[in-house]
Amino acid sequence: MSDPVAQQTIVKALDDIYNLEFAEADDLIRQLQTRYPQHPIAFILRATQLDIQNLPLVENKAATAQFEQTVGQALQLSKRMLAKNEEDPEAVFFMLTCHSYMAALYNNQGESLKAVGESKKAYNYLRDGIKLMDKNPDFYFTTGLYNYYVERYPIDHPIVKPFMFFFADGDIALGIKQMDTSTRKAIFMRPVANYYLAHLLMKHETNPARATIYTKYLVDKYPNNPLFAMTYAESLLLSGRYAEARPYVQRLKQMPNKLVPLAFNTFTGMLAELADKDDKEATEAYQTALKLPSNDAYTKEYRAFAYAGLARIAARANDRNQARVYYKKALAVGEYKSLIREAKAYK
């Protein structure tokens, strides 16, 4: 944090990673490792690259094993830093990052107990980070995410409320404000902050118009990234900005990533249904989307969008039973508040 040249190199390496320019990122990561051989930053950047380069990571066993090994190396170096100074803002941040990366990996693999174990470890460093925001602006993101979800999660999952006394209270509005700060001030976490804040604004807050501020930043800065392209198109569609969404939906067609076809066909259906009022074309696109595999972490909600679209089309055709069937399927996979309200409101 005290080396401006290294900071610039880190930001450039991250920009290359998130824009899928991996050869350029490799060169910068090697420079950082040569300059700081006892620092975890090079390994954290490598782990980040493995995740983005193999999206979705859990479907590639070799890359997943390499990811685990790389995070393990970062963890060992972070522990050494922490042993020298347990209040070192960098050491705390990288310990938090390592355990968060492993928690996310285990969660996406369906390894719930392992994910909880890593989350418990991450929580300790997250709490330390709350006191270190003025020393490391990346903690604005983790603190904001905590403040938001520690309040939001029990609202959505009342069964966990009895266990929440273990956790310090949060503040939903403050959490959003802190994450917004991190989209401008964070060094390492800026792309992630924009992505997660946009996601929760669409999923929980039903505010896709505000989400487009953050998704546009991502798609402009990282035009090669399929995840960011999907999220920007989604935010435009949910905002009713169909004319603006159309070229971005078409751009998805050119992106060679296994997550894209489901998103492309769902969004094509939404444009046909909602913008062009062509239920026949929309039905074909939605049904094509539903034949494709989905990924729980990235595209599951698009299946729910497709089911909801088919439900609306059935309702317009006065096939109430079929509409109910499709809305029931949408509710089985969908988590967005707007979709849940729409499905439950249909009688």
PDB file of C-alpha atoms in Angstrom, residues 45-159:
ATOM      1  CA  LEU A  45      -3.773 -12.201  -8.586  1.00  0.00           C
ATOM      2  CA  ARG A  46      -3.039 -15.653 -10.033  1.00  0.00           C
ATOM      3  CA  ALA A  47      -6.015 -17.120  -8.164  1.00  0.00           C
ATOM      4  CA  THR A  48      -8.227 -14.299  -9.448  1.00  0.00           C
ATOM      5  CA  GLN A  49      -7.032 -14.995 -12.980  1.00  0.00           C
ATOM      6  CA  LEU A  50      -7.726 -18.730 -12.651  1.00  0.00           C
ATOM      7  CA  ASP A  51     -11.272 -17.932 -11.572  1.00  0.00           C
ATOM      8  CA  ILE A  52     -11.984 -15.515 -14.439  1.00  0.00           C
ATOM      9  CA  GLN A  53     -10.104 -17.520 -17.083  1.00  0.00           C
ATOM     10  CA  ASN A  54     -12.054 -20.694 -16.276  1.00  0.00           C
ATOM     11  CA  LEU A  55     -15.496 -19.239 -15.584  1.00  0.00           C
ATOM     12  CA  PRO A  56     -17.284 -21.138 -14.068  1.00  0.00           C
ATOM     13  CA  LEU A  57     -14.251 -22.453 -12.175  1.00  0.00           C
ATOM     14  CA  VAL A  58     -15.901 -25.436 -10.454  1.00  0.00           C
ATOM     15  CA  GLU A  59     -16.579 -27.093 -13.811  1.00  0.00           C
ATOM     16  CA  ASN A  60     -12.824 -27.396 -14.480  1.00  0.00           C
ATOM     17  CA  LYS A  61     -11.184 -29.839 -12.042  1.00  0.00           C
ATOM     18  CA  ALA A  62      -7.597 -29.091 -13.047  1.00  0.00           C
ATOM     19  CA  ALA A  63      -8.104 -25.325 -12.730  1.00  0.00           C
ATOM     20  CA  THR A  64      -9.920 -25.802  -9.402  1.00  0.00           C
ATOM     21  CA  ALA A  65      -6.986 -27.805  -7.992  1.00  0.00           C
ATOM     22  CA  GLN A  66      -4.563 -25.126  -9.200  1.00  0.00           C
ATOM     23  CA  PHE A  67      -6.771 -22.434  -7.658  1.00  0.00           C
ATOM     24  CA  GLU A  68      -6.779 -24.185  -4.263  1.00  0.00           C
ATOM     25  CA  GLN A  69      -3.005 -24.596  -4.356  1.00  0.00           C
ATOM     26  CA  THR A  70      -2.463 -20.942  -5.325  1.00  0.00           C
ATOM     27  CA  VAL A  71      -4.773 -19.633  -2.580  1.00  0.00           C
ATOM     28  CA  GLY A  72      -2.958 -21.927  -0.127  1.00  0.00           C
ATOM     29  CA  GLN A  73       0.369 -20.318  -1.076  1.00  0.00           C
ATOM     30  CA  ALA A  74      -1.134 -16.853  -0.635  1.00  0.00           C
ATOM     31  CA  LEU A  75      -2.494 -17.889   2.757  1.00  0.00           C
ATOM     32  CA  GLN A  76       0.910 -19.027   4.017  1.00  0.00           C
ATOM     33  CA  LEU A  77       2.543 -15.737   3.012  1.00  0.00           C
ATOM     34  CA  SER A  78      -0.326 -13.751   4.540  1.00  0.00           C
ATOM     35  CA  LYS A  79       0.102 -15.651   7.828  1.00  0.00           C
ATOM     36  CA  ARG A  80       3.793 -14.735   7.902  1.00  0.00           C
ATOM     37  CA  MET A  81       2.901 -11.060   7.410  1.00  0.00           C
ATOM     38  CA  LEU A  82       0.329 -11.287  10.191  1.00  0.00           C
ATOM     39  CA  ALA A  83       2.821 -12.970  12.536  1.00  0.00           C
ATOM     40  CA  LYS A  84       5.076  -9.914  12.201  1.00  0.00           C
ATOM     41  CA  ASN A  85       2.236  -7.462  12.854  1.00  0.00           C
ATOM     42  CA  GLU A  86      -1.286  -8.677  13.648  1.00  0.00           C
ATOM     43  CA  GLU A  87      -2.701  -5.214  12.864  1.00  0.00           C
ATOM     44  CA  ASP A  88      -1.072  -4.962   9.427  1.00  0.00           C
ATOM     45  CA  PRO A  89      -3.941  -3.788   7.142  1.00  0.00           C
ATOM     46  CA  GLU A  90      -2.489  -5.663   4.157  1.00  0.00           C
ATOM     47  CA  ALA A  91      -2.082  -8.918   6.071  1.00  0.00           C
ATOM     48  CA  VAL A  92      -5.649  -8.704   7.417  1.00  0.00           C
ATOM     49  CA  PHE A  93      -7.018  -7.962   3.938  1.00  0.00           C
ATOM     50  CA  PHE A  94      -5.214 -10.862   2.283  1.00  0.00           C
ATOM     51  CA  MET A  95      -6.171 -13.304   5.059  1.00  0.00           C
ATOM     52  CA  LEU A  96      -9.782 -12.228   4.526  1.00  0.00           C
ATOM     53  CA  THR A  97      -9.402 -12.589   0.753  1.00  0.00           C
ATOM     54  CA  CYS A  98      -7.901 -16.094   0.967  1.00  0.00           C
ATOM     55  CA  HIS A  99     -10.618 -17.439   3.258  1.00  0.00           C
ATOM     56  CA  SER A 100     -13.341 -15.687   1.211  1.00  0.00           C
ATOM     57  CA  TYR A 101     -12.016 -17.226  -2.018  1.00  0.00           C
ATOM     58  CA  MET A 102     -12.104 -20.693  -0.470  1.00  0.00           C
ATOM     59  CA  ALA A 103     -15.556 -20.145   1.054  1.00  0.00           C
ATOM     60  CA  ALA A 104     -16.915 -19.125  -2.356  1.00  0.00           C
ATOM     61  CA  LEU A 105     -15.274 -22.127  -4.045  1.00  0.00           C
ATOM     62  CA  TYR A 106     -16.693 -24.602  -1.508  1.00  0.00           C
ATOM     63  CA  ASN A 107     -20.117 -22.965  -1.712  1.00  0.00           C
ATOM     64  CA  ASN A 108     -20.141 -23.286  -5.508  1.00  0.00           C
ATOM     65  CA  GLN A 109     -19.076 -26.927  -5.169  1.00  0.00           C
ATOM     66  CA  GLY A 110     -21.993 -27.605  -2.821  1.00  0.00           C
ATOM     67  CA  GLU A 111     -19.594 -28.253   0.103  1.00  0.00           C
ATOM     68  CA  SER A 112     -21.670 -26.364   2.676  1.00  0.00           C
ATOM     69  CA  LEU A 113     -19.787 -27.396   5.833  1.00  0.00           C
ATOM     70  CA  LYS A 114     -16.408 -26.509   4.331  1.00  0.00           C
ATOM     71  CA  ALA A 115     -17.844 -23.193   3.107  1.00  0.00           C
ATOM     72  CA  VAL A 116     -19.132 -22.389   6.609  1.00  0.00           C
ATOM     73  CA  GLY A 117     -15.730 -23.251   8.093  1.00  0.00           C
ATOM     74  CA  GLU A 118     -13.922 -20.871   5.745  1.00  0.00           C
ATOM     75  CA  SER A 119     -16.585 -18.196   6.304  1.00  0.00           C
ATOM     76  CA  LYS A 120     -16.036 -18.360  10.076  1.00  0.00           C
ATOM     77  CA  LYS A 121     -12.319 -17.782   9.540  1.00  0.00           C
ATOM     78  CA  ALA A 122     -13.037 -14.937   7.097  1.00  0.00           C
ATOM     79  CA  TYR A 123     -15.454 -13.327   9.586  1.00  0.00           C
ATOM     80  CA  ASN A 124     -12.683 -12.702  12.125  1.00  0.00           C
ATOM     81  CA  TYR A 125     -10.635 -10.767   9.580  1.00  0.00           C
ATOM     82  CA  LEU A 126     -13.727  -9.008   8.258  1.00  0.00           C
ATOM     83  CA  ARG A 127     -14.397  -7.657  11.758  1.00  0.00           C
ATOM     84  CA  ASP A 128     -10.781  -6.470  11.979  1.00  0.00           C
ATOM     85  CA  GLY A 129     -11.185  -4.790   8.590  1.00  0.00           C
ATOM     86  CA  ILE A 130     -14.088  -2.661   9.814  1.00  0.00           C
ATOM     87  CA  LYS A 131     -11.567  -0.764  11.953  1.00  0.00           C
ATOM     88  CA  LEU A 132      -9.076  -0.430   9.094  1.00  0.00           C
ATOM     89  CA  MET A 133     -11.160   1.257   6.363  1.00  0.00           C
ATOM     90  CA  ASP A 134      -9.193   4.497   6.699  1.00  0.00           C
ATOM     91  CA  LYS A 135      -5.929   2.578   6.159  1.00  0.00           C
ATOM     92  CA  ASN A 136      -7.085   0.323   3.303  1.00  0.00           C
ATOM     93  CA  PRO A 137     -10.073   1.464   1.185  1.00  0.00           C
ATOM     94  CA  ASP A 138     -10.690  -2.120   0.002  1.00  0.00           C
ATOM     95  CA  PHE A 139     -12.289  -2.735   3.399  1.00  0.00           C
ATOM     96  CA  TYR A 140     -15.164  -0.425   2.416  1.00  0.00           C
ATOM     97  CA  PHE A 141     -16.433  -3.249   0.201  1.00  0.00           C
ATOM     98  CA  THR A 142     -16.157  -6.084   2.729  1.00  0.00           C
ATOM     99  CA  THR A 143     -17.574  -3.916   5.519  1.00  0.00           C
ATOM    100  CA  GLY A 144     -20.450  -2.732   3.329  1.00  0.00           C
ATOM    101  CA  LEU A 145     -21.212  -6.266   2.170  1.00  0.00           C
ATOM    102  CA  TYR A 146     -21.311  -7.414   5.808  1.00  0.00           C
ATOM    103  CA  ASN A 147     -23.477  -4.526   6.982  1.00  0.00           C
ATOM    104  CA  TYR A 148     -25.933  -5.232   4.170  1.00  0.00           C
ATOM    105  CA  TYR A 149     -26.218  -9.014   4.311  1.00  0.00           C
ATOM    106  CA  VAL A 150     -26.145  -9.478   8.085  1.00  0.00           C
ATOM    107  CA  GLU A 151     -29.477  -7.621   8.058  1.00  0.00           C
ATOM    108  CA  ARG A 152     -30.802  -8.775   4.674  1.00  0.00           C
ATOM    109  CA  TYR A 153     -30.132 -12.513   5.010  1.00  0.00           C
ATOM    110  CA  PRO A 154     -32.362 -13.161   8.052  1.00  0.00           C
ATOM    111  CA  ILE A 155     -35.152 -11.126   6.413  1.00  0.00           C
ATOM    112  CA  ASP A 156     -35.060 -13.529   3.468  1.00  0.00           C
ATOM    113  CA  HIS A 157     -34.326 -16.645   5.564  1.00  0.00           C
ATOM    114  CA  PRO A 158     -36.225 -16.281   8.871  1.00  0.00           C
ATOM    115  CA  ILE A 159     -35.090 -19.745   9.983  1.00  0.00           C
TER     116      ILE A 159
END
